[in-house]
XYZ file of N, CA and C in Angstrom:
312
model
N 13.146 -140.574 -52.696
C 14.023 -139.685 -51.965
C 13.655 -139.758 -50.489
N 15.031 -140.035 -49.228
C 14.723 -139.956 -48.141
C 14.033 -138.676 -47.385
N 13.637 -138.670 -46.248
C 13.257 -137.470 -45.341
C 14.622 -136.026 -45.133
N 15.973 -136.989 -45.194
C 17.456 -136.310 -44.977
C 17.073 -135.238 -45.942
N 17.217 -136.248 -47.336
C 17.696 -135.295 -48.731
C 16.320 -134.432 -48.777
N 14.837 -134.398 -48.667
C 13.944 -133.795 -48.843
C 14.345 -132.831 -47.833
N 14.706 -132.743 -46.877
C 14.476 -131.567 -45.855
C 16.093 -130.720 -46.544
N 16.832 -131.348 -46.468
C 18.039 -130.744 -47.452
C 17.475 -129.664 -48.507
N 16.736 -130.508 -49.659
C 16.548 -129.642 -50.532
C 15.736 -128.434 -49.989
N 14.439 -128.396 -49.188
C 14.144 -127.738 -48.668
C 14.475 -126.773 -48.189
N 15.335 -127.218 -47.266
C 16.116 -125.783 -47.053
C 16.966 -125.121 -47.844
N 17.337 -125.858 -48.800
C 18.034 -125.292 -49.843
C 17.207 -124.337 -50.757
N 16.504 -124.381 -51.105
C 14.912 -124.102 -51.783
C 14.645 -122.631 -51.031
N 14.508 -122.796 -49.462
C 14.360 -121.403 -48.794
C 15.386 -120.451 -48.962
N 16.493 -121.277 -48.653
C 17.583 -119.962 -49.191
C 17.627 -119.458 -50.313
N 17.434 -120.544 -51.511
C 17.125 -119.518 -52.757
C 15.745 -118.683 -52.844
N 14.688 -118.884 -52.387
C 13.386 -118.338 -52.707
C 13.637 -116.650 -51.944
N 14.455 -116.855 -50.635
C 14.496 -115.778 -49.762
C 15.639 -114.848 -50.279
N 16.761 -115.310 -51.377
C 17.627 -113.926 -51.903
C 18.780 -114.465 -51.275
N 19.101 -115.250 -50.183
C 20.357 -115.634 -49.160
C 21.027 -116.766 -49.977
N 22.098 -117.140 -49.324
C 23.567 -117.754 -49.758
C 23.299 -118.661 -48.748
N 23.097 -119.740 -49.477
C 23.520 -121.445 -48.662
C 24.554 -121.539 -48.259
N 25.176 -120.552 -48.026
C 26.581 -121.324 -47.275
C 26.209 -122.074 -46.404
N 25.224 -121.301 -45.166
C 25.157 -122.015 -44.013
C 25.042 -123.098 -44.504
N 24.046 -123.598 -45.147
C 23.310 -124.555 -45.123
C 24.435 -126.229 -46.018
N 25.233 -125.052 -46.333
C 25.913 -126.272 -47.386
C 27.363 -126.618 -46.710
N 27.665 -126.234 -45.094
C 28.936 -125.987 -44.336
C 28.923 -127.620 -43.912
N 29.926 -128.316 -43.884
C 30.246 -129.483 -43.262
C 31.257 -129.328 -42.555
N 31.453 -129.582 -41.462
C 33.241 -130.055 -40.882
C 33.200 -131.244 -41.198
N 34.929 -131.024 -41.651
C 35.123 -132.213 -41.864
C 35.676 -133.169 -40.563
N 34.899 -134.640 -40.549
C 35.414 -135.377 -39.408
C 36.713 -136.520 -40.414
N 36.514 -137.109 -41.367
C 37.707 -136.969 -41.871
C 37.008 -137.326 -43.492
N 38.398 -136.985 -44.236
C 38.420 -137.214 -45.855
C 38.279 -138.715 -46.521
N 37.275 -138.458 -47.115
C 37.050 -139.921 -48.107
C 36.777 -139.250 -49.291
N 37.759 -140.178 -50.697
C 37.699 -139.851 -51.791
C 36.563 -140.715 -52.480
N 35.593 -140.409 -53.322
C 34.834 -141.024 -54.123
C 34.543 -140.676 -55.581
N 35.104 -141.880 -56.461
C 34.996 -140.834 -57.509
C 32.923 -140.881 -57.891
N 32.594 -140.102 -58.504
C 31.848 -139.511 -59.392
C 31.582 -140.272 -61.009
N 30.335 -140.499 -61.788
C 30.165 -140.693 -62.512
C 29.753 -139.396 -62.786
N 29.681 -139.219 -64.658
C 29.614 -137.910 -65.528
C 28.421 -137.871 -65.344
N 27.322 -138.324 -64.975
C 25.783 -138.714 -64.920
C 25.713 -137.526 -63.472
N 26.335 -138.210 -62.545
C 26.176 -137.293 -61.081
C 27.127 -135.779 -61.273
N 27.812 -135.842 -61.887
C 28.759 -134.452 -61.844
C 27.672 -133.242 -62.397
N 27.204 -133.790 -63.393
C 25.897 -133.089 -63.850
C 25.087 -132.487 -63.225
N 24.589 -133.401 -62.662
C 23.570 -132.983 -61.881
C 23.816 -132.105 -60.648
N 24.925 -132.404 -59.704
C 25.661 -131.482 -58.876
C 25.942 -130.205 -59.347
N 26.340 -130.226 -60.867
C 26.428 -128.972 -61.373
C 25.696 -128.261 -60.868
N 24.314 -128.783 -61.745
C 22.805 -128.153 -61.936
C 22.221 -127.437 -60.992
N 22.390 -128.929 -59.640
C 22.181 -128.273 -58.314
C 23.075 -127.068 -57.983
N 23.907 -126.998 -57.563
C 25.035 -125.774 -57.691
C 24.463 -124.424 -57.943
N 24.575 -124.948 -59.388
C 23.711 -123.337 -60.114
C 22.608 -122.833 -59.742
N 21.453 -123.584 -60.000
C 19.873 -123.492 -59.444
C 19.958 -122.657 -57.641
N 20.880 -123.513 -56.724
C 21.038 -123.126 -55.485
C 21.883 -122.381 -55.312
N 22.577 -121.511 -56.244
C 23.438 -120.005 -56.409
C 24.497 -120.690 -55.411
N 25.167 -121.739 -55.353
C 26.556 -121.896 -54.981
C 27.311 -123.407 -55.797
N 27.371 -122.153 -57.012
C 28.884 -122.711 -58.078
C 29.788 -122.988 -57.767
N 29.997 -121.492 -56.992
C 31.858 -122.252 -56.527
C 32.198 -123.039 -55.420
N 31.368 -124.123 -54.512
C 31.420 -125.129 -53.682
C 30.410 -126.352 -54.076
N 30.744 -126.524 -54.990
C 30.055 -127.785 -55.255
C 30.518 -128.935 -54.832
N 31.706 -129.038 -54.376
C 31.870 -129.896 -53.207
C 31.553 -130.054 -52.083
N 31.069 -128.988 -51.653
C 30.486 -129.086 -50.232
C 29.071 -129.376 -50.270
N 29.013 -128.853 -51.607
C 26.846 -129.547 -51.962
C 27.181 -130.581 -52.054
N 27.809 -131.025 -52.930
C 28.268 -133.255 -52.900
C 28.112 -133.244 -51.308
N 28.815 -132.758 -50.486
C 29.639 -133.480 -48.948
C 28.195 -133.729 -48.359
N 26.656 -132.702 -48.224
C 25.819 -132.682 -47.736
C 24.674 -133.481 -48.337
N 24.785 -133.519 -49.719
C 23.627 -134.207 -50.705
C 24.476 -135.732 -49.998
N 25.568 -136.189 -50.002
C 25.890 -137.366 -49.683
C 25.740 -137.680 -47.829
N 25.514 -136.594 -47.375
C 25.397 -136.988 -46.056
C 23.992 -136.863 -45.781
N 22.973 -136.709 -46.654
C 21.921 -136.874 -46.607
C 21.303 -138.268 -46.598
N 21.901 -138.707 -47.663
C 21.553 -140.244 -48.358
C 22.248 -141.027 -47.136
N 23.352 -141.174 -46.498
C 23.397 -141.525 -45.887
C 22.761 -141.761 -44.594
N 22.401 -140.432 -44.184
C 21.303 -140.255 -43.162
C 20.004 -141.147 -43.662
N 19.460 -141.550 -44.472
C 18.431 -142.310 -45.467
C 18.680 -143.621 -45.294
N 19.640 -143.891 -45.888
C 20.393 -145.362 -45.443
C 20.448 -145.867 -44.346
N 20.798 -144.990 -43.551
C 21.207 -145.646 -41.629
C 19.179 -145.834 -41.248
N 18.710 -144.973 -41.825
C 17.512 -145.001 -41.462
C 16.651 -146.351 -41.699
N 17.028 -146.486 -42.718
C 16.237 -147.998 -43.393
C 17.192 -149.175 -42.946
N 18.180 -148.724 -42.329
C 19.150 -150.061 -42.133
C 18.765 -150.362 -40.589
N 18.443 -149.613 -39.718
C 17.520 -149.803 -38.432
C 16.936 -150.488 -39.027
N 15.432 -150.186 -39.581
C 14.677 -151.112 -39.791
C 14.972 -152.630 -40.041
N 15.733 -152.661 -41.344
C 16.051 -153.716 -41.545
C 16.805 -154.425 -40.648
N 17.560 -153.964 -39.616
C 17.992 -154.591 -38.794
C 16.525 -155.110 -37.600
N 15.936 -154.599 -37.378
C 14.830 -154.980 -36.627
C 14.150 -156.251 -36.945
N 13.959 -156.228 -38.364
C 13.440 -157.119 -39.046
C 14.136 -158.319 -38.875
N 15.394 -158.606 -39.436
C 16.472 -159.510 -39.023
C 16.310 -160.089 -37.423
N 16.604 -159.050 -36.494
C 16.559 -159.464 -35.138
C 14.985 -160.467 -34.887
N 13.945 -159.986 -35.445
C 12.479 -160.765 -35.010
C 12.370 -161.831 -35.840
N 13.258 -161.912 -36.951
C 13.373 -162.898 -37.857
C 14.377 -164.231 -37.165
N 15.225 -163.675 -36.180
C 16.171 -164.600 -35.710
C 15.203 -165.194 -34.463
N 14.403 -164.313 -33.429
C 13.885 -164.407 -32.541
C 12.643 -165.441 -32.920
N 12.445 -165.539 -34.053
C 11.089 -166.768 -34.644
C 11.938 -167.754 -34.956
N 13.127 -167.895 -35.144
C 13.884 -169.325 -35.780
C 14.278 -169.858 -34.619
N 14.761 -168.953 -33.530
C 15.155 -169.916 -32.260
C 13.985 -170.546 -31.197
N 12.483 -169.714 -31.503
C 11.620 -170.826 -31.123
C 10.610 -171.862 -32.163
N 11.539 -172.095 -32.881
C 11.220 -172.581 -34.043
C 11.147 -174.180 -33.950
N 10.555 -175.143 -33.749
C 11.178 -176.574 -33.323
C 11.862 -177.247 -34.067
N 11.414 -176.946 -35.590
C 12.159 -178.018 -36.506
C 13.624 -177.184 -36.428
N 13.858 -176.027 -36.444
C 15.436 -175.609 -36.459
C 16.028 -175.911 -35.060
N 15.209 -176.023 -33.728
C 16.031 -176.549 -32.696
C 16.527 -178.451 -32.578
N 15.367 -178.589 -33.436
C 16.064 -180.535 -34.102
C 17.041 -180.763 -35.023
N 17.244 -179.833 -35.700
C 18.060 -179.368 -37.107
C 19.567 -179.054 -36.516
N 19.698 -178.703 -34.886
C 20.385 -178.077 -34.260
C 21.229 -179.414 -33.666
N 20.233 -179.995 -32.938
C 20.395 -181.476 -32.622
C 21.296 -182.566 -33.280
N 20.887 -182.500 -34.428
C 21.150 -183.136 -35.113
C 22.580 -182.989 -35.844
């Protein structure tokens, strides 16, 4: 699990431990609509979450944030990996046999 979704649950975690309503915490604007469906495996579990974090009746908006978490996770490791790539390109172009390879 990324740093996004851990601090997510976290705060999710405080609002239930403290007696309060995640709304705040579970509010997205929307910048725009994308449909995705759901496997019965994840609907589940969203349930679960839902319930446990005392907001049943927006479990879409727990999806909208649990998914903008992971994403936040993703972009995170995709820097990296992009870094990696870039120093990976930066060793092939002083590379000699690929600048003869080039030549050729």
């Amino acid at each position: 699990m990324g740093l996004a979704l851990k601090g997510l649950l976290g705060e999710l975690e405080s609002c239930r431990s403290k007696g309060m309503v995640a709304d705040e915490v579970i509010h997205v604007d929307a910048v725009r609509m994308l449909e995705i469906p759901l496997d019965l495996n994840s609907c589940r579990e969203l349930r679960v979450l839902s319930h446990v974090f005392g907001v049943s009746d927006k479990q879409s908006a727990l999806a909208a944030v649990v998914l903008r978490a992971a994403l936040m996770d993703l972009q995170e490791h995709l820097d990296e990996d992009l870094d990696a790539l870039a120093e990976a390109a930066r060793v092939l172009m002083a590379d000699p046999c690929q600048k003869a390879s080039e030549v050729i």
